[in-house]
Amino acid sequence: MKSFGLIMLVAAFGMTATLHAQIGPVDPLMQTPPDQTGTQDSVIKASTIDEQLEKKAYNAGVEFMQAGDFENAMSKFDEAIGYKPDYVEAYVNRANIKWQQGDIESAIEDFRQAISIEATADAYFGLGQCYYKDNKRDSAMASYTESLALDPMHAQASYYRGGLYFEQGEYEKAVSDYDKAIAADPLYAYAYNDRGSAKRQLEKYMEAAADYQKACSLDSNSVFMYNNWGSALRHAGEYDKAVAVYTKAIGKDSRNHLAYNLRGLAYYEMAQYERAIADFDTCLRLNASYAYAYLNRGCAHYKLFEYDKAVADGNRAVELMPHNPAAYLNRGNFREMARDAEGACQDWSKAAELGNGKAKHYSSMQCTKIERRENH
């Protein structure tokens, strides 16, 4: 029995990195050098004492912050601000700590206070991070833009603004900002990775693969970057190369279920269905709830005319993804070949109901054929 069903393989990958970097502490101020003029003041002014104390407290706060001792760092920045209420760097670092601890509202207040004293690129960037974490995307975009107006070479501001453009589907603008981030910091692995993801959305697969490869050379332990690299090659039709890259990812983390699923997809595209099934099996041993691997394994069984196994995998995929149109569309194809015409039509109709335009047309065409066949 011939089927005209559209088999849809599904992979989950390519997300941009989100808030991977912490806002670093502002560098401590240099201690005031001793007076070399030979002038001997007989009286030390109180303001000089305060200046020495504020710098001492601030520098101690930076040391605590770099050591991860945020409680003592906060105390020292409070002390520095007590001596000098317009201490911009102290406000920024105190805000950094509050941001990392999830106290977003208070961090925003400190960043705004710092900006009111002296607008700096770091303060606006930190404010943008707060807005991003608070899901206020428009405010985050405006803050990153202010940061870049003050310092066009602020790598992180460019990177995170690029991420916002990516989220909005403005991939050309995202690429432009990732370009700027890389120009400011040529070793910025995440910027290469995410530029690759934007290029992949633009269907520039080999350019994307080159960016992912560079990202992997800079951060060889990030398995997701290898997965992205392999997927760009797979979309470009370079299946052998894709398998080799996925195999590298598995070598770095043999328990990464996504790498097995993705390599299985590459084998599927090469019509090596038994190998594909073996990888989908391993993926599911590592993560029995990974729905896409069931769906993909069902497609491989379908290609091997193992329709009952395909239906069983389709059932599990639908159970785990009850709102995914691809799950119903594929299970409908499996059911048709298993001679369950009624079930096939139900699945195709459900896929159409969930918004799959192709499924709507296919459901109308195939179910009409099936109905005619059953009546005759």
Coordinates of C-alpha atoms in Angstrom, one line a residue:
M1 CA 0.0 0.0 0.0
K2 CA 1.5 3.3 -1.1
S3 CA 1.5 6.3 1.2
F4 CA 1.8 9.9 0.2
G5 CA 2.4 11.0 3.7
L6 CA 4.9 13.7 4.5
I7 CA 7.4 12.4 7.1
M8 CA 8.7 15.2 9.3
L9 CA 11.8 14.7 11.3
V10 CA 12.2 17.0 14.3
A11 CA 15.3 18.3 16.0
A12 CA 15.5 20.7 18.9
F13 CA 18.6 22.8 18.7
G14 CA 20.0 26.2 17.8
M15 CA 18.9 28.3 20.7
T16 CA 20.9 31.3 21.5
A17 CA 22.8 31.4 24.7
T18 CA 21.0 33.4 27.3
L19 CA 22.5 35.3 30.1
H20 CA 25.5 33.0 30.2
A21 CA 27.9 35.6 31.5
Q22 CA 28.0 37.4 34.8
I23 CA 28.5 41.1 35.0
G24 CA 32.1 41.4 36.1
P25 CA 33.3 43.7 38.9
V26 CA 34.5 47.1 37.9
D27 CA 38.3 47.2 38.3
P28 CA 39.4 48.5 41.6
L29 CA 40.8 52.0 41.6
M30 CA 44.5 52.5 41.8
Q31 CA 45.7 53.6 45.2
T32 CA 46.7 57.3 45.3
P33 CA 50.5 57.4 45.0
P34 CA 52.5 59.1 47.7
D35 CA 53.2 62.8 47.2
Q36 CA 56.4 63.2 45.3
T37 CA 56.6 67.0 45.4
G38 CA 58.4 67.2 48.7
T39 CA 55.6 69.3 50.3
Q40 CA 55.2 68.5 54.0
D41 CA 51.7 69.3 55.3
S42 CA 51.6 69.7 59.0
V43 CA 47.9 68.9 59.2
I44 CA 46.2 65.9 57.4
K45 CA 42.8 67.1 56.1
A46 CA 39.8 65.1 57.1
S47 CA 38.8 64.8 53.4
T48 CA 42.0 63.0 52.7
I49 CA 41.3 60.5 55.4
D50 CA 37.8 59.9 54.0
E51 CA 39.3 59.4 50.5
Q52 CA 41.7 56.8 51.7
L53 CA 39.0 55.0 53.7
E54 CA 36.5 54.9 50.8
K55 CA 39.2 53.5 48.4
K56 CA 40.3 51.0 51.0
A57 CA 36.7 49.8 51.5
Y58 CA 36.0 49.7 47.7
N59 CA 39.1 47.7 46.9
A60 CA 38.3 45.3 49.7
G61 CA 34.8 44.9 48.2
V62 CA 36.2 44.1 44.8
E63 CA 38.5 41.4 46.3
F64 CA 35.6 39.8 48.2
M65 CA 33.5 40.0 45.0
Q66 CA 36.1 38.3 42.9
A67 CA 36.4 35.6 45.5
G68 CA 32.7 35.0 45.4
D69 CA 32.2 36.3 49.0
F70 CA 29.2 38.5 48.1
E71 CA 28.1 39.1 51.7
N72 CA 31.4 40.8 52.7
A73 CA 31.7 42.5 49.3
M74 CA 28.2 44.1 49.7
S75 CA 29.2 45.3 53.2
K76 CA 32.4 46.9 51.8
F77 CA 30.6 48.6 48.9
D78 CA 28.0 49.9 51.4
E79 CA 30.9 51.3 53.5
A80 CA 32.5 52.9 50.5
I81 CA 29.2 54.6 49.5
G82 CA 28.8 55.8 53.1
Y83 CA 32.2 57.6 52.8
K84 CA 31.4 58.8 49.3
P85 CA 27.7 59.0 48.3
D86 CA 28.6 59.6 44.7
Y87 CA 30.9 56.6 44.3
V88 CA 29.8 55.4 40.8
E89 CA 31.9 52.2 40.8
A90 CA 30.7 51.1 44.2
Y91 CA 27.0 51.5 43.1
V92 CA 27.7 49.5 39.9
N93 CA 29.4 46.6 41.7
R94 CA 26.8 46.6 44.4
A95 CA 24.2 46.4 41.7
N96 CA 26.1 43.5 40.1
I97 CA 25.9 41.5 43.3
K98 CA 22.2 42.2 43.6
W99 CA 21.6 41.2 40.0
Q100 CA 23.4 37.9 40.5
Q101 CA 21.4 37.2 43.6
G102 CA 18.1 37.9 41.9
D103 CA 17.3 41.1 43.7
I104 CA 16.4 42.8 40.4
E105 CA 14.4 45.8 41.6
S106 CA 17.2 46.9 44.0
A107 CA 19.9 46.3 41.4
I108 CA 18.0 48.6 39.0
E109 CA 17.9 51.3 41.6
D110 CA 21.7 51.1 42.1
F111 CA 22.4 51.1 38.3
R112 CA 20.1 54.1 37.9
Q113 CA 21.8 55.9 40.8
A114 CA 25.2 55.3 39.2
I115 CA 23.9 56.6 35.9
S116 CA 22.5 59.7 37.5
I117 CA 26.0 60.5 38.9
E118 CA 27.9 59.5 35.7
A119 CA 26.5 57.6 32.7
T120 CA 28.9 54.8 31.8
A121 CA 28.6 51.9 29.3
D122 CA 28.9 49.3 32.1
A123 CA 26.1 50.8 34.1
Y124 CA 23.7 50.9 31.1
F125 CA 24.8 47.3 30.2
G126 CA 24.1 46.2 33.8
L127 CA 20.7 47.9 33.7
G128 CA 19.9 46.1 30.4
Q129 CA 20.8 42.8 32.1
C130 CA 18.3 43.5 34.8
Y131 CA 15.6 44.4 32.4
Y132 CA 16.3 41.3 30.4
K133 CA 16.1 39.1 33.4
D134 CA 12.9 40.8 34.4
N135 CA 11.5 40.0 30.9
K136 CA 11.3 43.7 29.9
R137 CA 12.7 43.3 26.5
D138 CA 12.1 46.9 25.2
S139 CA 13.8 48.4 28.2
A140 CA 16.7 46.0 27.9
M141 CA 17.1 46.9 24.2
A142 CA 17.1 50.6 25.0
S143 CA 19.7 50.1 27.8
Y144 CA 22.0 48.1 25.6
T145 CA 21.8 50.7 22.9
E146 CA 22.7 53.5 25.4
S147 CA 25.7 51.4 26.5
L148 CA 26.9 51.1 22.9
A149 CA 26.4 54.8 22.3
L150 CA 28.8 55.4 25.1
D151 CA 31.2 52.6 24.1
P152 CA 30.7 51.1 20.6
M153 CA 33.3 48.4 21.5
H154 CA 31.3 47.1 24.5
A155 CA 31.3 43.4 23.4
Q156 CA 28.7 42.2 25.8
A157 CA 26.2 45.0 25.0
S158 CA 26.5 44.1 21.3
Y159 CA 26.1 40.4 22.1
Y160 CA 23.0 40.7 24.2
R161 CA 21.4 43.2 21.9
G162 CA 22.0 40.8 19.1
G163 CA 20.3 38.1 21.2
L164 CA 17.2 40.4 21.4
Y165 CA 17.2 40.9 17.7
F166 CA 17.4 37.1 17.3
E167 CA 14.4 36.6 19.5
Q168 CA 12.5 39.1 17.4
G169 CA 13.4 37.2 14.2
E170 CA 15.5 40.1 12.9
Y171 CA 18.4 37.9 12.0
E172 CA 20.3 40.3 9.8
K173 CA 20.4 42.8 12.7
A174 CA 21.5 40.0 15.0
V175 CA 24.4 39.1 12.7
S176 CA 25.4 42.7 12.6
D177 CA 25.6 43.0 16.4
Y178 CA 27.4 39.7 16.8
D179 CA 29.9 41.0 14.2
K180 CA 30.5 44.0 16.5
A181 CA 30.9 41.8 19.6
I182 CA 33.5 39.6 17.8
A183 CA 35.3 42.7 16.6
A184 CA 35.5 43.9 20.2
D185 CA 36.4 40.5 21.5
P186 CA 37.8 38.0 18.9
L187 CA 37.8 35.3 21.5
Y188 CA 34.0 35.6 22.3
A189 CA 33.0 32.0 21.7
Y190 CA 29.3 32.6 22.4
A191 CA 29.2 35.4 19.9
Y192 CA 30.5 33.1 17.2
N193 CA 28.0 30.4 18.2
D194 CA 25.0 32.7 18.2
R195 CA 26.1 34.4 14.9
G196 CA 26.1 30.9 13.5
S197 CA 22.5 30.4 14.8
A198 CA 21.4 33.6 13.1
K199 CA 23.1 32.6 9.8
R200 CA 21.4 29.2 10.0
Q201 CA 18.0 31.0 10.3
L202 CA 19.0 32.9 7.1
E203 CA 19.8 29.5 5.5
K204 CA 23.5 30.4 5.2
Y205 CA 24.4 26.9 6.4
M206 CA 28.1 26.7 5.5
E207 CA 28.8 30.2 6.9
A208 CA 26.9 29.1 10.1
A209 CA 29.1 25.9 10.2
A210 CA 32.2 28.0 10.0
D211 CA 31.1 30.1 12.9
Y212 CA 30.2 27.1 15.0
Q213 CA 33.6 25.5 14.2
K214 CA 35.3 28.7 15.5
A215 CA 33.2 28.7 18.6
C216 CA 34.2 25.0 19.3
S217 CA 37.8 25.9 18.8
L218 CA 37.5 28.6 21.5
D219 CA 35.3 26.5 23.9
S220 CA 36.0 22.9 23.2
N221 CA 33.9 21.7 26.2
S222 CA 30.5 23.1 25.1
V223 CA 28.8 20.1 23.6
F224 CA 25.8 22.1 22.4
M225 CA 28.2 24.1 20.1
Y226 CA 29.3 20.9 18.5
N227 CA 25.6 19.9 18.1
N228 CA 24.9 23.2 16.4
W229 CA 28.0 22.8 14.1
G230 CA 26.8 19.3 13.1
S231 CA 23.3 20.5 12.5
A232 CA 24.5 23.3 10.2
L233 CA 26.4 20.8 8.2
R234 CA 23.4 18.5 8.1
H235 CA 21.2 21.2 6.7
A236 CA 23.9 21.9 4.1
G237 CA 23.7 18.3 3.0
E238 CA 27.1 17.4 4.3
Y239 CA 25.9 14.4 6.1
D240 CA 29.3 12.5 6.5
K241 CA 30.8 15.6 8.1
A242 CA 27.8 16.1 10.3
V243 CA 28.1 12.6 11.6
A244 CA 31.8 13.2 12.4
V245 CA 31.0 16.3 14.3
Y246 CA 28.1 14.7 16.3
T247 CA 30.5 11.9 17.1
K248 CA 32.9 14.4 18.5
A249 CA 30.1 15.8 20.7
I250 CA 29.4 12.3 21.9
G251 CA 33.1 11.7 22.7
K252 CA 33.0 14.8 24.9
D253 CA 29.8 13.8 26.7
S254 CA 28.6 10.2 26.1
R255 CA 25.4 11.0 28.1
N256 CA 24.3 13.9 25.9
H257 CA 21.0 12.5 24.5
L258 CA 20.6 15.4 22.1
A259 CA 23.8 14.4 20.2
Y260 CA 22.5 10.9 19.7
N261 CA 19.2 12.2 18.4
L262 CA 20.9 14.6 16.0
R263 CA 23.3 12.0 14.7
G264 CA 20.4 9.7 14.2
L265 CA 18.8 12.4 12.0
A266 CA 22.0 12.5 9.9
Y267 CA 22.0 8.7 9.5
Y268 CA 18.3 8.9 8.5
E269 CA 19.1 11.5 5.8
M270 CA 21.8 9.1 4.5
A271 CA 19.1 6.3 4.4
Q272 CA 21.1 4.3 7.1
Y273 CA 17.9 3.6 9.0
E274 CA 19.3 0.8 11.3
R275 CA 22.0 3.2 12.5
A276 CA 19.5 5.9 12.9
I277 CA 17.3 3.6 15.1
A278 CA 20.4 2.6 17.2
D279 CA 21.1 6.3 17.9
F280 CA 17.5 7.0 18.7
D281 CA 17.4 4.0 21.0
T282 CA 20.5 5.3 22.9
C283 CA 18.9 8.8 23.1
L284 CA 15.8 7.3 24.7
R285 CA 17.9 5.1 27.1
L286 CA 19.5 8.4 28.3
N287 CA 16.2 10.3 28.4
A288 CA 13.1 8.2 28.2
S289 CA 10.9 11.3 28.0
Y290 CA 12.5 12.9 24.9
A291 CA 9.5 13.0 22.6
Y292 CA 11.3 13.9 19.4
A293 CA 13.4 10.8 19.5
Y294 CA 10.2 8.7 19.6
L295 CA 8.9 10.6 16.6
N296 CA 12.1 10.3 14.7
R297 CA 12.5 6.6 15.5
G298 CA 9.0 6.0 14.3
C299 CA 10.0 7.6 10.9
A300 CA 12.9 5.3 10.6
H301 CA 10.7 2.2 11.4
Y302 CA 8.3 3.5 8.7
K303 CA 11.1 3.6 6.1
L304 CA 11.9 0.0 7.0
F305 CA 8.2 -1.0 6.6
E306 CA 8.0 -1.7 10.3
Y307 CA 4.6 0.0 10.6
D308 CA 3.5 -1.5 14.0
K309 CA 6.7 -0.3 15.6
A310 CA 6.2 3.1 13.9
V311 CA 2.7 3.4 15.3
A312 CA 3.9 2.5 18.8
D313 CA 6.5 5.3 18.6
G314 CA 4.0 7.7 17.2
N315 CA 1.6 6.9 20.1
R316 CA 4.4 7.7 22.6
A317 CA 5.3 10.9 20.8
V318 CA 1.7 12.1 20.8
E319 CA 1.4 11.2 24.5
L320 CA 4.4 13.4 25.3
M321 CA 3.6 16.2 22.8
P322 CA -0.2 16.4 22.7
H323 CA -0.1 19.8 21.0
N324 CA 2.5 19.1 18.4
P325 CA 1.1 18.9 14.9
A326 CA 4.1 17.0 13.5
A327 CA 3.4 14.2 16.0
Y328 CA -0.2 13.7 14.7
L329 CA 0.8 14.1 11.1
N330 CA 3.4 11.4 11.3
R331 CA 1.3 9.1 13.4
G332 CA -1.4 9.5 10.8
N333 CA 1.0 8.3 8.1
F334 CA 2.1 5.4 10.3
R335 CA -1.5 4.4 10.9
E336 CA -2.4 4.6 7.2
M337 CA 0.3 2.1 6.4
A338 CA -0.8 -0.1 9.3
R339 CA -4.3 -0.2 7.7
D340 CA -5.9 2.0 10.3
A341 CA -7.6 4.4 7.9
E342 CA -10.0 5.9 10.5
G343 CA -7.1 6.6 12.9
A344 CA -5.0 8.1 10.2
C345 CA -7.8 10.6 9.2
Q346 CA -8.3 11.5 12.9
D347 CA -4.6 12.3 13.3
W348 CA -4.4 14.3 10.1
S349 CA -7.4 16.3 11.1
K350 CA -5.9 17.0 14.5
A351 CA -2.7 18.1 12.9
A352 CA -4.7 20.5 10.7
E353 CA -6.6 21.7 13.8
L354 CA -3.3 22.5 15.5
G355 CA -2.4 24.9 12.7
N356 CA -0.5 22.9 10.2
G357 CA -1.6 24.2 6.8
K358 CA -0.1 21.3 4.8
A359 CA -1.8 18.9 7.1
K360 CA -5.2 20.5 6.3
H361 CA -4.7 20.1 2.6
Y362 CA -3.3 16.6 3.0
S363 CA -6.1 15.6 5.4
S364 CA -8.7 16.7 2.9
M365 CA -7.0 14.9 0.0
Q366 CA -6.1 11.6 1.7
C367 CA -9.2 11.2 3.8
T368 CA -11.4 11.7 0.7
K369 CA -9.4 9.0 -1.0
I370 CA -9.7 6.7 1.9
E371 CA -13.4 7.3 2.3
R372 CA -13.9 6.5 -1.4
R373 CA -11.8 3.4 -1.1
E374 CA -13.7 2.2 1.9
N375 CA -17.1 2.7 0.2
H376 CA -16.0 0.7 -2.8

